[in-house]
């Protein structure tokens, strides 16, 4: 059954530029009866591989901005560790409740994303505004990634498209690549 959960989460994650944790964590908890903390850590391990394979697929099509991924990951690796530590300090019932609230917010964000205006016009190269957006997005998504056991693509992709002017495909590919080091750090912290 865990194979099918991974297959479903990986397919969904790669399709929309997410690590698949929003699918994997609830299925691990409800179907496999995994503890909430263990589900978050397990999801982070799996999303490292989803991120690697997904970003390679996007890169072959020319839809990964390496510098943007590095900027996102450079701050996310530090806050992912803090998020994982915070998650492990919470009792399981509080972590479940926090994950439920997170899922509701993700749902609203995914539904509203097509209707939100793009703040920054699409342009070539990185400006100081784009760099700042990417670094701050990395800070926020790294913490969420470590705490919630997700890749953070639900925040990274809209932020890159709406605030930094990236195309949807490049944002998705770059997000998947940025998840690899942040997810690895979060998974390692959960493991410890």
PDB file of C-alpha atoms in Angstrom, residues 39-154:
ATOM      1  CA  UNK A  39       4.394  10.612   8.649  1.00  0.00           C
ATOM      2  CA  UNK A  40       5.910  14.100   8.398  1.00  0.00           C
ATOM      3  CA  UNK A  41       9.472  12.777   8.485  1.00  0.00           C
ATOM      4  CA  UNK A  42       8.712   9.947   6.048  1.00  0.00           C
ATOM      5  CA  UNK A  43       7.066  12.375   3.648  1.00  0.00           C
ATOM      6  CA  UNK A  44      10.154  14.586   3.679  1.00  0.00           C
ATOM      7  CA  UNK A  45      12.390  11.644   2.770  1.00  0.00           C
ATOM      8  CA  UNK A  46      10.101  10.752  -0.128  1.00  0.00           C
ATOM      9  CA  UNK A  47       9.866  14.329  -1.386  1.00  0.00           C
ATOM     10  CA  UNK A  48      13.644  14.486  -1.763  1.00  0.00           C
ATOM     11  CA  UNK A  49      13.337  11.811  -4.451  1.00  0.00           C
ATOM     12  CA  UNK A  50      10.219  13.410  -5.948  1.00  0.00           C
ATOM     13  CA  UNK A  51      12.109  16.698  -6.118  1.00  0.00           C
ATOM     14  CA  UNK A  52      15.125  15.123  -7.819  1.00  0.00           C
ATOM     15  CA  UNK A  53      13.140  13.282 -10.475  1.00  0.00           C
ATOM     16  CA  UNK A  54      10.628  16.070 -11.016  1.00  0.00           C
ATOM     17  CA  UNK A  55      13.263  18.768 -11.379  1.00  0.00           C
ATOM     18  CA  UNK A  56      15.243  16.633 -13.838  1.00  0.00           C
ATOM     19  CA  UNK A  57      12.115  16.227 -15.947  1.00  0.00           C
ATOM     20  CA  UNK A  58      11.423  19.969 -15.879  1.00  0.00           C
ATOM     21  CA  UNK A  59      15.116  20.761 -16.546  1.00  0.00           C
ATOM     22  CA  UNK A  60      15.149  18.642 -19.702  1.00  0.00           C
ATOM     23  CA  UNK A  61      12.387  20.926 -20.984  1.00  0.00           C
ATOM     24  CA  UNK A  62      14.372  24.031 -19.960  1.00  0.00           C
ATOM     25  CA  UNK A  63      12.004  24.856 -17.101  1.00  0.00           C
ATOM     26  CA  UNK A  64      14.332  25.095 -14.099  1.00  0.00           C
ATOM     27  CA  UNK A  65      16.030  28.278 -12.959  1.00  0.00           C
ATOM     28  CA  UNK A  66      19.050  26.950 -11.031  1.00  0.00           C
ATOM     29  CA  UNK A  67      19.893  30.302  -9.427  1.00  0.00           C
ATOM     30  CA  UNK A  68      16.306  30.777  -8.226  1.00  0.00           C
ATOM     31  CA  UNK A  69      16.346  27.248  -6.759  1.00  0.00           C
ATOM     32  CA  UNK A  70      19.636  27.936  -4.982  1.00  0.00           C
ATOM     33  CA  UNK A  71      18.290  31.182  -3.522  1.00  0.00           C
ATOM     34  CA  UNK A  72      15.116  29.469  -2.291  1.00  0.00           C
ATOM     35  CA  UNK A  73      17.042  26.546  -0.817  1.00  0.00           C
ATOM     36  CA  UNK A  74      19.766  28.703   0.763  1.00  0.00           C
ATOM     37  CA  UNK A  75      17.367  30.048   3.376  1.00  0.00           C
ATOM     38  CA  UNK A  76      14.979  27.086   3.441  1.00  0.00           C
ATOM     39  CA  UNK A  77      17.599  24.618   4.678  1.00  0.00           C
ATOM     40  CA  UNK A  78      17.991  26.595   7.893  1.00  0.00           C
ATOM     41  CA  UNK A  79      14.326  27.133   8.604  1.00  0.00           C
ATOM     42  CA  UNK A  80      13.389  23.542   7.641  1.00  0.00           C
ATOM     43  CA  UNK A  81      15.440  22.360  10.570  1.00  0.00           C
ATOM     44  CA  UNK A  82      13.656  24.801  12.873  1.00  0.00           C
ATOM     45  CA  UNK A  83      10.271  23.692  11.517  1.00  0.00           C
ATOM     46  CA  UNK A  84      11.061  20.018  12.089  1.00  0.00           C
ATOM     47  CA  UNK A  85      12.217  20.728  15.638  1.00  0.00           C
ATOM     48  CA  UNK A  86       9.049  22.718  16.285  1.00  0.00           C
ATOM     49  CA  UNK A  87       6.893  19.865  14.940  1.00  0.00           C
ATOM     50  CA  UNK A  88       8.620  17.354  17.187  1.00  0.00           C
ATOM     51  CA  UNK A  89       8.063  19.588  20.214  1.00  0.00           C
ATOM     52  CA  UNK A  90       4.299  19.519  19.615  1.00  0.00           C
ATOM     53  CA  UNK A  91       2.073  16.757  20.943  1.00  0.00           C
ATOM     54  CA  UNK A  92       0.649  14.602  18.146  1.00  0.00           C
ATOM     55  CA  UNK A  93      -2.886  16.009  18.480  1.00  0.00           C
ATOM     56  CA  UNK A  94      -1.608  19.580  18.060  1.00  0.00           C
ATOM     57  CA  UNK A  95       0.477  18.612  15.046  1.00  0.00           C
ATOM     58  CA  UNK A  96      -2.584  16.940  13.468  1.00  0.00           C
ATOM     59  CA  UNK A  97      -4.638  20.051  14.090  1.00  0.00           C
ATOM     60  CA  UNK A  98      -1.920  22.308  12.620  1.00  0.00           C
ATOM     61  CA  UNK A  99      -1.665  20.059   9.561  1.00  0.00           C
ATOM     62  CA  UNK A 100      -5.448  20.236   9.103  1.00  0.00           C
ATOM     63  CA  UNK A 101      -5.384  24.039   9.187  1.00  0.00           C
ATOM     64  CA  UNK A 102      -2.455  24.008   6.757  1.00  0.00           C
ATOM     65  CA  UNK A 103      -4.417  21.761   4.366  1.00  0.00           C
ATOM     66  CA  UNK A 104      -7.382  24.165   4.456  1.00  0.00           C
ATOM     67  CA  UNK A 105      -5.102  27.117   3.661  1.00  0.00           C
ATOM     68  CA  UNK A 106      -3.438  25.177   0.830  1.00  0.00           C
ATOM     69  CA  UNK A 107      -6.856  24.355  -0.622  1.00  0.00           C
ATOM     70  CA  UNK A 108      -7.915  28.001  -0.579  1.00  0.00           C
ATOM     71  CA  UNK A 109      -4.599  29.099  -2.099  1.00  0.00           C
ATOM     72  CA  UNK A 110      -4.778  26.535  -4.899  1.00  0.00           C
ATOM     73  CA  UNK A 111      -8.367  27.534  -5.695  1.00  0.00           C
ATOM     74  CA  UNK A 112      -7.598  31.271  -5.696  1.00  0.00           C
ATOM     75  CA  UNK A 113      -4.231  31.149  -7.497  1.00  0.00           C
ATOM     76  CA  UNK A 114      -5.650  31.542 -11.038  1.00  0.00           C
ATOM     77  CA  UNK A 115      -7.527  34.673  -9.961  1.00  0.00           C
ATOM     78  CA  UNK A 116      -4.676  36.457  -8.167  1.00  0.00           C
ATOM     79  CA  UNK A 117      -2.964  39.247 -10.100  1.00  0.00           C
ATOM     80  CA  UNK A 118       0.712  39.028 -10.987  1.00  0.00           C
ATOM     81  CA  UNK A 119       2.494  41.785  -9.060  1.00  0.00           C
ATOM     82  CA  UNK A 120       5.796  41.694 -10.970  1.00  0.00           C
ATOM     83  CA  UNK A 121       6.005  41.617 -14.745  1.00  0.00           C
ATOM     84  CA  UNK A 122       7.832  38.706 -16.333  1.00  0.00           C
ATOM     85  CA  UNK A 123      11.373  39.763 -17.187  1.00  0.00           C
ATOM     86  CA  UNK A 124      14.680  38.076 -17.866  1.00  0.00           C
ATOM     87  CA  UNK A 125      17.279  37.916 -15.123  1.00  0.00           C
ATOM     88  CA  UNK A 126      17.112  38.341 -11.399  1.00  0.00           C
ATOM     89  CA  UNK A 127      16.493  41.791  -9.947  1.00  0.00           C
ATOM     90  CA  UNK A 128      16.969  42.711  -6.296  1.00  0.00           C
ATOM     91  CA  UNK A 129      13.214  42.454  -5.800  1.00  0.00           C
ATOM     92  CA  UNK A 130      13.164  38.911  -7.194  1.00  0.00           C
ATOM     93  CA  UNK A 131      16.161  37.914  -5.074  1.00  0.00           C
ATOM     94  CA  UNK A 132      14.479  39.263  -1.940  1.00  0.00           C
ATOM     95  CA  UNK A 133      11.210  37.494  -2.802  1.00  0.00           C
ATOM     96  CA  UNK A 134      13.051  34.195  -3.325  1.00  0.00           C
ATOM     97  CA  UNK A 135      15.057  34.458  -0.093  1.00  0.00           C
ATOM     98  CA  UNK A 136      12.010  35.379   1.998  1.00  0.00           C
ATOM     99  CA  UNK A 137       9.927  32.684   0.337  1.00  0.00           C
ATOM    100  CA  UNK A 138      12.667  30.189   1.197  1.00  0.00           C
ATOM    101  CA  UNK A 139      12.582  31.259   4.851  1.00  0.00           C
ATOM    102  CA  UNK A 140       8.828  30.785   5.087  1.00  0.00           C
ATOM    103  CA  UNK A 141       8.553  27.598   3.043  1.00  0.00           C
ATOM    104  CA  UNK A 142      11.526  25.959   4.723  1.00  0.00           C
ATOM    105  CA  UNK A 143       9.840  26.257   8.112  1.00  0.00           C
ATOM    106  CA  UNK A 144       6.554  24.964   6.710  1.00  0.00           C
ATOM    107  CA  UNK A 145       8.348  22.122   4.977  1.00  0.00           C
ATOM    108  CA  UNK A 146      10.092  20.946   8.125  1.00  0.00           C
ATOM    109  CA  UNK A 147       7.020  21.349  10.295  1.00  0.00           C
ATOM    110  CA  UNK A 148       4.350  19.977   7.979  1.00  0.00           C
ATOM    111  CA  UNK A 149       6.358  17.321   6.127  1.00  0.00           C
ATOM    112  CA  UNK A 150       5.692  18.930   2.750  1.00  0.00           C
ATOM    113  CA  UNK A 151       7.962  20.389   0.101  1.00  0.00           C
ATOM    114  CA  UNK A 152       6.632  23.922   0.319  1.00  0.00           C
ATOM    115  CA  UNK A 153       5.677  24.140  -3.345  1.00  0.00           C
ATOM    116  CA  UNK A 154       2.197  25.328  -2.396  1.00  0.00           C
TER     117      UNK A 154
END
